[in-house]
Amino acid sequence: MSYDRSAPPVGLIIGERELLSASGGVFAHINPANGEHQADIPLAGPAEVNQAVACASQAFEVWRRMPGAQRALLLNRFADLISANAPEFIRLSALEGGTPITVGAGGPRLGEEWTRYYAGWADKIDGQVVSMPPADELIYTRPEPYGVIGIIITWNGPLISLGMKVAPALAAGNTVVIKPAEQTPFVSHLFARLALQAGIPAGVINVLPGSTEAAQALIGHPDVQKVTFTGGPVTARKILHQCADLLKPAVLELGGKSANIVFPDADIAAVAQMAAFWSVGLLSGQGCELPTRLLVHDSIYEQMVEAVAAVASHLPIGDPFDPNTIVGPVINQDACTRILGMVERARSSGAGRLVCGGERIGGDLATGYYLRPTVFADVDPASEISQQEVFGPVVVIQRFKDEAEAIALANSTGYGLGGYIQTNDLGRANRLAAALKTGYVHINGTRNIPACAPFGGIGLSGYGKEGGRPGLDEFIRLKTVSMPA
C-alpha cells in the first residue's frame, strides 16, 4: 500500500466547531523519522478550555438522559468507523509518532475493541437494592455519571489511550474534554471527527491540543468532575497536587519497569524473540507495560543473553512507512538525549555490560531520532538503568538462582504495572503471580491490555483501573436512596 506522507490540517474540536487558531500559541510539529517540520498545531489556552468545558456540560444533559441502548448503538457505530478508518489511523501514527505501519495496526484494532466492549456495557449499568421489607426502609442505589471528565493522554499509542478512557466514560453517560499531547495531535483529531460522524452528539467529545497551562486549566475547572491521566510519575505528582487542592478524584495510568522472569523449562528461542521484540522493538521501547527487565535463571543465563542480543541486533530499523520496518524512531530529540544519557551513565559507571546497541543511528537515518536497540547484561539491580523507566529501546538482563531471588528482583523497583512469567510449571507460575507486586501478570506470552480485563498499577505505576467492569466503575458514582417500607 502506498501512503500519503502529508500532514493533515489539525485544529481544536469544541462541539461541532473546529478552531484553526487558539490562544495558547502554536506548536511546531516535527516528524520524528526525519527531523523535519511538518505542521503547525494550534494550542488551547484557558479561554478554549472554558469553551470546551461549557460545551461538554451542555452536552452532558443530553447524553446522560439518552437511553443506554441508544448510547450503545452510537458507540458501536463509532467502533465501525474506527475499524473502517484503520489505514488512516496507521498513516497518522507513522507521521506523528514514527510508529511503523507494521506495528501501528494495533492502535485501531485496540481502539475498536475497547469502544465496542464498553458499548456493550452502556445498557447494563444497574444499581442494587440493599434493604427491603420486612425492614423498616427500602434502600437502593442509583449509579450516576460524574459529568464532564478531563482526559489527559501522553504521546505513545494515543488511539489506545483514547479507547481505554473515552469509551467507558461515554458508556457511563459522561462527556469528555481531551488534552492530547501536542506531539501526537493527528490521531486524536480524527478520533473526534469520526465520533461526530457516528452521530455522537456535538460536545460529548472535545479535543484540545495544548500546553501545560491548558492542562492546568482543565484540571482546575470547577465543572470538570474527575481527571484521568496517562503519562509519567513526575507529571502525575503535579496533577495530584492540583486535584488535592480541589478534592477532585483522579485515575493515573503511569510508567513501569516490568520484569520478564524466565525459567529453564521455557522455550528459549520463543522467549528470546518475545523478550527482544516486546522490550526494544515494539514502539521502540516506548510503552509503559513493556517487559524491559529480563530476569533469567542462572542455568540458561548466557544462552538467553546471546539469543536476545542476536534478535535485538537484527530487528529491521528504518522508515515507518516501509513494510519491512519493525523499529522506528523515538519521539523527539529530547528523548534521544535522555535515553543516550542513561545508557552512557550505565556504561561509564559499570552498572552493566553493554552487549549491543547504545548509540544513535547515522547514515540515511541520521536526521531522524533513531536509536539502536540496546541490550545490557549483568546489570546491577540498584543502578539507575535498572530502577528507572528508560522509555526507549533498552532492555536490562539480570540473573537469579531460585524463585525467591527472582521475586525479590522483580519487586525491587518502585513500579508495579506489569509482570511476565515464562515457565511450563503451572504451580510455579501461580506462586510467582501471587508474589509479584504488580497490577497485571502475563504468563507465557498472553497479550497486553484486552478490553475485558482490569488494567492498572500500584506504586509509581499509579492507581485506578482501565478495562473490564472496574474501568466502567471509575466513571460512575453511587447515590443511595431510602424510603419508608
Coordinates of C-alpha atoms in Angstrom, one line a residue:
M1 CA 0.0 0.0 0.0
S2 CA 1.2 3.5 -0.9
Y3 CA 0.8 6.1 1.9
D4 CA 0.3 9.8 1.6
R5 CA 3.0 11.4 3.7
S6 CA 1.5 14.9 4.0
A7 CA 0.3 16.0 7.4
P8 CA -3.4 16.9 7.7
P9 CA -4.6 20.3 9.0
V10 CA -5.4 20.0 12.6
G11 CA -7.5 22.2 14.9
L12 CA -9.2 22.2 18.2
I13 CA -12.6 20.5 18.2
I14 CA -15.1 22.1 20.6
G15 CA -18.6 20.7 20.0
E16 CA -19.0 20.7 16.2
R17 CA -16.7 23.6 15.7
E18 CA -13.1 23.3 14.6
L19 CA -10.7 26.1 15.6
L20 CA -7.6 26.5 13.5
S21 CA -6.1 29.1 15.8
A22 CA -6.2 29.4 19.6
S23 CA -4.9 31.5 22.5
G24 CA -2.2 29.0 23.6
G25 CA 0.1 29.7 20.6
V26 CA 1.4 27.2 18.1
F27 CA 3.4 24.0 18.4
A28 CA 5.8 23.3 15.5
H29 CA 5.4 19.6 14.9
I30 CA 8.5 17.7 13.8
N31 CA 8.4 14.4 12.0
P32 CA 10.5 12.1 14.2
A33 CA 11.5 10.0 11.3
N34 CA 13.4 12.8 9.5
G35 CA 13.6 15.7 11.9
E36 CA 11.6 18.0 9.5
H37 CA 8.9 20.4 10.4
Q38 CA 5.6 19.1 9.0
A39 CA 2.8 21.0 10.7
D40 CA 1.9 23.9 13.0
I41 CA -0.5 22.8 15.7
P42 CA -2.8 25.4 17.3
L43 CA -2.7 25.1 21.1
A44 CA -5.6 25.7 23.5
G45 CA -5.3 28.2 26.3
P46 CA -7.6 28.7 29.3
A47 CA -10.1 30.5 27.1
E48 CA -10.6 27.5 24.9
V49 CA -10.7 25.2 27.9
N50 CA -13.5 27.2 29.3
Q51 CA -15.4 27.0 26.0
A52 CA -14.9 23.2 25.7
V53 CA -16.0 22.5 29.3
A54 CA -19.1 24.7 28.8
C55 CA -19.9 22.8 25.6
A56 CA -19.3 19.4 27.3
S57 CA -21.5 20.5 30.3
Q58 CA -24.3 21.3 28.0
A59 CA -24.0 18.1 26.0
F60 CA -23.9 16.1 29.3
E61 CA -27.6 17.0 29.9
V62 CA -28.5 15.4 26.6
W63 CA -26.1 12.4 26.7
R64 CA -26.8 11.3 30.3
R65 CA -30.6 11.1 29.6
M66 CA -30.1 9.1 26.4
P67 CA -31.2 5.5 26.9
G68 CA -28.3 3.2 27.4
A69 CA -29.3 1.2 24.3
Q70 CA -29.0 4.3 22.2
R71 CA -25.6 5.2 23.6
A72 CA -24.6 1.6 22.8
L73 CA -25.8 1.9 19.2
L74 CA -23.8 5.1 18.7
L75 CA -20.7 3.7 20.3
N76 CA -20.9 0.6 18.1
R77 CA -21.2 2.9 15.0
F78 CA -18.1 4.7 16.3
A79 CA -16.3 1.4 16.6
D80 CA -17.3 0.6 13.0
L81 CA -15.8 3.9 11.8
I82 CA -12.6 3.3 13.8
S83 CA -12.2 0.0 12.0
A84 CA -13.1 1.4 8.6
N85 CA -10.5 4.2 9.0
A86 CA -7.7 1.9 10.2
P87 CA -5.4 2.7 7.3
E88 CA -5.7 6.4 8.0
F89 CA -5.0 5.9 11.8
I90 CA -2.0 3.8 10.8
R91 CA -0.8 6.6 8.5
L92 CA -1.2 9.3 11.1
S93 CA 0.5 7.2 13.7
A94 CA 3.5 6.9 11.4
L95 CA 3.6 10.6 10.7
E96 CA 3.1 12.0 14.3
G97 CA 5.0 9.4 16.4
G98 CA 7.1 7.5 13.9
T99 CA 5.2 4.2 14.6
P100 CA 6.0 1.7 11.9
I101 CA 2.9 0.7 9.8
T102 CA 3.6 -2.9 10.8
V103 CA 3.1 -2.0 14.4
G104 CA 0.6 0.8 14.0
A105 CA -2.2 -1.7 13.1
G106 CA -2.5 -2.4 16.8
G107 CA -3.9 1.1 17.5
P108 CA -7.1 0.9 15.5
R109 CA -7.6 -2.7 16.4
L110 CA -7.5 -2.0 20.2
G111 CA -9.4 1.3 19.8
E112 CA -12.2 -0.6 18.1
E113 CA -12.1 -3.4 20.7
W114 CA -12.3 -1.1 23.7
T115 CA -15.1 1.0 22.1
R116 CA -17.2 -2.0 21.2
Y117 CA -16.6 -3.6 24.6
Y118 CA -17.9 -0.6 26.5
A119 CA -20.7 -0.1 24.1
G120 CA -21.9 -3.5 25.4
W121 CA -22.0 -2.1 29.0
A122 CA -24.0 1.1 28.1
D123 CA -27.4 -0.5 28.7
K124 CA -26.4 -2.8 31.6
I125 CA -25.5 -0.3 34.3
D126 CA -27.7 -1.1 37.3
G127 CA -28.0 -0.3 40.9
Q128 CA -28.6 -2.6 43.9
V129 CA -31.4 -3.0 46.4
V130 CA -29.6 -3.1 49.8
S131 CA -32.6 -3.3 52.1
M132 CA -36.2 -4.2 51.6
P133 CA -39.3 -5.2 53.5
P134 CA -39.8 -6.5 56.2
A135 CA -37.1 -4.0 57.2
D136 CA -38.2 -0.5 58.1
E137 CA -36.8 1.1 55.0
L138 CA -36.4 0.3 51.3
I139 CA -32.9 1.3 50.4
Y140 CA -31.4 1.1 46.9
T141 CA -28.5 2.6 44.9
R142 CA -28.5 4.7 41.8
P143 CA -25.4 4.6 39.6
E144 CA -24.9 8.1 38.0
P145 CA -22.3 9.6 35.7
Y146 CA -19.9 12.2 37.1
G147 CA -20.4 14.8 34.4
V148 CA -17.5 16.3 32.5
I149 CA -14.3 14.2 32.6
G150 CA -10.9 15.7 31.9
I151 CA -8.7 13.3 29.9
I152 CA -5.0 13.9 29.5
I153 CA -3.0 11.5 27.5
T154 CA 0.6 11.2 26.6
W155 CA 2.1 10.7 23.1
N156 CA 2.7 6.9 22.9
G157 CA -0.2 4.9 21.5
P158 CA -2.8 7.8 21.6
L159 CA -5.6 5.8 20.0
I160 CA -5.2 3.0 22.5
S161 CA -5.3 5.5 25.4
L162 CA -8.4 7.2 23.9
G163 CA -10.2 3.8 23.7
M164 CA -9.3 2.9 27.2
K165 CA -10.6 6.2 28.6
V166 CA -13.2 7.7 26.4
A167 CA -15.3 4.6 25.7
P168 CA -16.0 3.7 29.3
A169 CA -16.6 7.4 30.2
L170 CA -19.2 7.7 27.4
A171 CA -20.8 4.4 28.1
A172 CA -21.4 5.5 31.7
G173 CA -23.1 8.7 30.4
N174 CA -20.3 11.2 30.9
T175 CA -18.9 13.7 28.4
V176 CA -15.2 14.4 27.9
V177 CA -12.6 17.1 27.2
I178 CA -9.4 15.5 25.9
K179 CA -6.0 17.1 26.0
P180 CA -3.8 15.0 23.8
A181 CA 0.0 15.5 23.8
E182 CA 1.0 18.2 21.3
Q183 CA 3.5 15.8 19.8
T184 CA 0.7 13.5 18.6
P185 CA -2.4 15.6 17.6
F186 CA -3.4 13.9 14.4
V187 CA -4.9 10.7 15.7
S188 CA -7.0 12.4 18.4
H189 CA -8.3 14.9 15.8
L190 CA -9.5 12.1 13.5
F191 CA -11.0 10.3 16.5
A192 CA -13.1 13.2 17.4
R193 CA -14.3 13.8 13.8
L194 CA -15.3 10.2 13.5
A195 CA -17.3 10.4 16.7
L196 CA -19.4 13.2 15.2
Q197 CA -19.8 11.2 12.0
A198 CA -21.1 8.3 14.1
G199 CA -23.8 10.5 15.4
I200 CA -22.4 11.1 18.9
P201 CA -23.8 14.5 19.8
A202 CA -21.6 17.5 19.4
G203 CA -19.9 18.4 22.7
V204 CA -19.8 14.9 24.1
I205 CA -16.2 14.6 22.8
N206 CA -14.0 17.7 22.7
V207 CA -10.3 17.7 21.8
L208 CA -7.8 20.4 22.8
P209 CA -4.1 20.1 22.0
G210 CA -2.5 22.3 24.5
S211 CA 0.5 23.1 26.7
T212 CA 0.9 22.6 30.5
E213 CA -1.2 25.8 31.0
A214 CA -4.1 24.2 29.2
A215 CA -3.8 21.0 31.3
Q216 CA -3.8 23.0 34.5
A217 CA -6.9 25.0 33.4
L218 CA -8.7 21.7 32.5
I219 CA -7.8 20.1 35.9
G220 CA -8.7 23.2 37.8
H221 CA -12.0 23.9 36.1
P222 CA -14.9 23.6 38.6
D223 CA -17.1 21.8 36.1
V224 CA -14.6 19.1 35.5
Q225 CA -15.7 16.4 37.9
K226 CA -12.8 13.8 37.5
V227 CA -9.5 13.6 35.8
T228 CA -7.9 10.6 34.1
F229 CA -4.2 10.8 33.1
T230 CA -1.8 8.6 31.2
G231 CA 1.9 9.6 31.5
G232 CA 4.8 9.6 33.9
P233 CA 5.1 10.0 37.7
V234 CA 6.6 13.4 37.6
T235 CA 3.6 14.9 35.8
A236 CA 1.2 12.8 37.8
R237 CA 2.5 14.3 41.1
K238 CA 1.8 17.8 39.7
I239 CA -1.7 16.7 38.7
L240 CA -2.4 15.2 42.1
H241 CA -1.2 18.3 43.9
Q242 CA -3.8 20.3 41.9
C243 CA -6.5 17.7 42.4
A244 CA -5.8 17.5 46.1
D245 CA -6.5 21.3 46.5
L246 CA -9.8 20.7 44.8
L247 CA -10.6 17.3 46.4
K248 CA -11.0 16.1 42.8
P249 CA -10.7 12.3 42.1
A250 CA -8.2 11.1 39.5
V251 CA -7.2 7.9 37.7
L252 CA -3.4 7.6 37.0
E253 CA -2.0 5.1 34.5
L254 CA 1.7 5.7 34.8
G255 CA 5.0 4.1 33.9
G256 CA 6.5 0.7 34.5
K257 CA 9.7 -1.3 34.8
S258 CA 8.2 -4.7 34.2
A259 CA 10.1 -7.8 34.9
N260 CA 10.1 -10.8 32.5
I261 CA 11.1 -13.9 34.5
V262 CA 12.5 -16.8 32.5
F263 CA 12.9 -20.4 33.9
P264 CA 14.8 -23.2 32.3
D265 CA 11.7 -25.1 31.3
A266 CA 10.6 -22.3 29.0
D267 CA 11.0 -22.4 25.2
I268 CA 14.3 -20.4 25.0
A269 CA 14.1 -19.5 21.3
A270 CA 10.5 -18.3 21.6
V271 CA 11.1 -16.4 24.8
A272 CA 14.2 -14.7 23.2
Q273 CA 12.0 -13.5 20.3
M274 CA 9.3 -12.2 22.6
A275 CA 11.8 -10.6 25.1
A276 CA 13.6 -8.7 22.4
F277 CA 10.5 -7.5 20.4
W278 CA 8.5 -6.6 23.4
S279 CA 11.3 -4.6 25.0
V280 CA 13.4 -2.9 22.3
G281 CA 11.3 -3.5 19.2
L282 CA 7.6 -2.6 19.9
L283 CA 7.2 1.2 19.8
S284 CA 11.0 1.5 20.1
G285 CA 10.6 0.6 23.8
Q286 CA 8.2 3.5 24.4
G287 CA 5.5 1.6 26.2
C288 CA 4.5 1.6 29.9
E289 CA 4.0 -2.1 30.4
L290 CA 6.8 -3.4 28.2
P291 CA 9.0 -6.1 29.8
T292 CA 12.2 -4.0 30.0
R293 CA 13.9 -6.1 32.7
L294 CA 14.7 -9.7 31.8
L295 CA 15.4 -11.9 34.8
V296 CA 16.9 -15.2 33.7
H297 CA 17.7 -18.4 35.7
D298 CA 21.4 -18.9 36.2
S299 CA 21.4 -22.2 34.3
I300 CA 20.3 -20.6 31.0
Y301 CA 21.6 -17.1 31.5
E302 CA 24.4 -16.9 29.0
Q303 CA 22.3 -18.7 26.4
M304 CA 19.5 -16.2 26.8
V305 CA 21.7 -13.2 26.7
E306 CA 23.2 -14.3 23.4
A307 CA 19.8 -15.2 22.0
V308 CA 18.2 -11.9 23.0
A309 CA 21.1 -9.9 21.7
A310 CA 21.0 -11.7 18.4
V311 CA 17.3 -10.9 17.9
A312 CA 17.7 -7.3 19.0
S313 CA 20.6 -6.7 16.7
H314 CA 18.7 -7.9 13.6
L315 CA 15.4 -6.1 14.1
P316 CA 14.8 -4.1 11.0
I317 CA 15.1 -0.3 11.7
G318 CA 14.1 2.4 9.3
D319 CA 11.3 4.4 7.6
P320 CA 8.0 3.9 9.5
F321 CA 6.2 3.6 6.1
D322 CA 8.5 0.7 5.0
P323 CA 6.5 -2.5 5.5
N324 CA 9.8 -4.3 6.5
T325 CA 10.5 -1.9 9.4
I326 CA 9.9 -3.1 12.9
V327 CA 11.8 -0.4 14.9
G328 CA 11.0 3.3 14.2
P329 CA 12.4 6.4 15.8
V330 CA 11.8 7.6 19.3
I331 CA 9.5 10.6 19.7
N332 CA 12.0 13.6 19.6
Q333 CA 15.4 14.9 20.1
D334 CA 14.9 15.4 23.9
A335 CA 14.0 11.7 24.1
C336 CA 17.2 10.8 22.2
T337 CA 19.3 12.9 24.6
R338 CA 17.7 11.5 27.7
I339 CA 17.9 7.8 26.7
L340 CA 21.5 8.1 25.5
G341 CA 22.4 9.8 28.8
M342 CA 21.1 6.9 30.8
V343 CA 22.9 4.4 28.6
E344 CA 26.2 6.3 28.9
R345 CA 25.9 6.6 32.7
A346 CA 25.2 2.9 32.9
R347 CA 28.2 2.1 30.7
S348 CA 30.7 4.5 32.4
S349 CA 29.6 3.6 35.9
G350 CA 30.0 -0.1 35.3
A351 CA 26.3 -0.7 36.1
G352 CA 26.2 -3.4 33.4
R353 CA 27.8 -5.0 30.4
L354 CA 26.8 -3.4 27.1
V355 CA 26.1 -6.3 24.8
C356 CA 24.8 -4.4 21.8
G357 CA 23.4 -1.1 20.7
G358 CA 23.8 2.0 22.9
E359 CA 24.2 4.5 20.1
R360 CA 22.3 6.8 17.7
I361 CA 22.0 5.6 14.2
G362 CA 23.7 7.6 11.4
G363 CA 23.7 7.3 7.7
D364 CA 20.4 7.7 5.9
L365 CA 18.6 7.8 9.3
A366 CA 20.8 10.4 10.9
T367 CA 18.3 13.2 10.6
G368 CA 15.6 11.2 12.4
Y369 CA 15.6 10.2 16.1
Y370 CA 16.7 6.6 15.7
L371 CA 18.5 4.6 18.4
R372 CA 20.0 1.2 18.0
P373 CA 18.2 -1.5 20.1
T374 CA 20.3 -1.8 23.3
V375 CA 20.9 -4.8 25.5
F376 CA 22.7 -4.6 28.9
A377 CA 23.7 -7.8 30.7
D378 CA 24.9 -8.4 34.3
V379 CA 23.1 -5.2 35.4
D380 CA 23.3 -4.0 39.0
P381 CA 19.7 -4.2 40.4
A382 CA 20.3 -0.9 42.3
S383 CA 21.5 1.0 39.3
E384 CA 19.6 3.9 37.6
I385 CA 19.1 1.9 34.4
S386 CA 17.6 -1.0 36.4
Q387 CA 15.4 1.2 38.7
Q388 CA 14.2 3.9 36.4
E389 CA 12.0 3.7 33.4
V390 CA 14.0 4.4 30.2
F391 CA 11.1 4.6 27.8
G392 CA 13.3 3.8 24.9
P393 CA 14.8 0.7 23.2
V394 CA 16.8 -0.6 26.1
V395 CA 16.5 -3.9 28.0
V396 CA 18.5 -4.9 31.1
I397 CA 19.2 -8.5 31.9
Q398 CA 19.9 -10.0 35.3
R399 CA 20.4 -13.5 36.6
F400 CA 18.7 -15.3 39.5
K401 CA 19.3 -18.7 41.1
D402 CA 15.8 -19.6 42.5
E403 CA 12.2 -18.4 42.8
A404 CA 12.9 -16.4 45.9
E405 CA 15.6 -14.3 44.3
A406 CA 13.5 -13.9 41.1
I407 CA 10.6 -12.5 43.2
A408 CA 12.9 -10.2 45.1
L409 CA 14.5 -8.8 41.9
A410 CA 11.1 -8.4 40.2
N411 CA 9.8 -6.4 43.2
S412 CA 12.9 -4.3 43.7
T413 CA 11.7 -1.2 41.9
G414 CA 9.1 1.4 42.9
Y415 CA 6.9 0.5 39.9
G416 CA 4.2 -2.1 39.8
L417 CA 2.4 -2.1 36.4
G418 CA 3.1 -5.4 34.7
G419 CA 5.0 -8.7 35.2
Y420 CA 5.8 -11.6 32.9
I421 CA 6.5 -15.2 33.8
Q422 CA 7.9 -17.8 31.4
T423 CA 7.6 -21.4 32.6
N424 CA 5.7 -24.6 31.9
D425 CA 5.3 -25.3 35.6
L426 CA 1.8 -24.3 36.5
G427 CA 2.4 -24.4 40.2
R428 CA 5.4 -22.1 39.9
A429 CA 3.5 -19.7 37.6
N430 CA 0.7 -19.3 40.2
R431 CA 3.2 -18.9 43.1
L432 CA 5.0 -16.1 41.3
A433 CA 1.8 -14.5 40.1
A434 CA 0.7 -14.2 43.7
A435 CA 4.1 -12.9 44.9
L436 CA 4.6 -10.2 42.3
K437 CA 3.8 -6.7 43.5
T438 CA 2.2 -5.6 40.2
G439 CA -1.2 -4.8 38.8
Y440 CA -1.1 -7.3 35.9
V441 CA 0.8 -10.6 35.4
H442 CA 1.3 -12.2 32.0
I443 CA 2.2 -15.9 31.8
N444 CA 3.8 -17.5 28.7
G445 CA 3.0 -14.7 26.3
T446 CA -0.5 -13.6 26.9
R447 CA -1.5 -10.4 25.2
N448 CA -1.5 -6.9 26.7
I449 CA -4.5 -4.8 27.6
P450 CA -7.5 -6.7 26.4
A451 CA -10.6 -4.6 27.0
C452 CA -12.3 -7.2 29.2
A453 CA -9.6 -7.2 31.8
P454 CA -8.8 -4.6 34.5
F455 CA -5.5 -2.8 33.8
G456 CA -3.6 -0.5 36.2
G457 CA -0.7 -0.4 38.6
I458 CA 0.5 0.2 42.1
G459 CA 3.3 2.4 43.5
L460 CA 4.9 4.6 40.9
S461 CA 2.7 3.0 38.3
G462 CA -0.3 4.8 39.5
Y463 CA -3.8 3.7 40.7
G464 CA -7.3 3.1 39.4
K465 CA -8.3 0.7 36.7
E466 CA -9.0 0.8 33.0
G467 CA -10.7 -2.2 31.4
G468 CA -13.4 -4.6 32.5
R469 CA -16.3 -3.6 34.8
P470 CA -13.8 -1.8 37.2
G471 CA -12.9 0.5 34.3
L472 CA -16.5 1.4 33.9
D473 CA -17.0 1.9 37.6
E474 CA -14.3 4.6 37.5
F475 CA -16.8 6.8 35.7
I476 CA -19.8 6.1 37.9
R477 CA -20.7 7.4 41.4
L478 CA -23.4 5.8 43.5
K479 CA -26.3 7.6 45.1
T480 CA -28.2 5.9 47.9
V481 CA -31.9 6.3 48.2
S482 CA -34.0 5.3 51.1
M483 CA -37.7 5.5 51.8
P484 CA -40.1 4.1 54.4
A485 CA -41.0 0.5 53.7

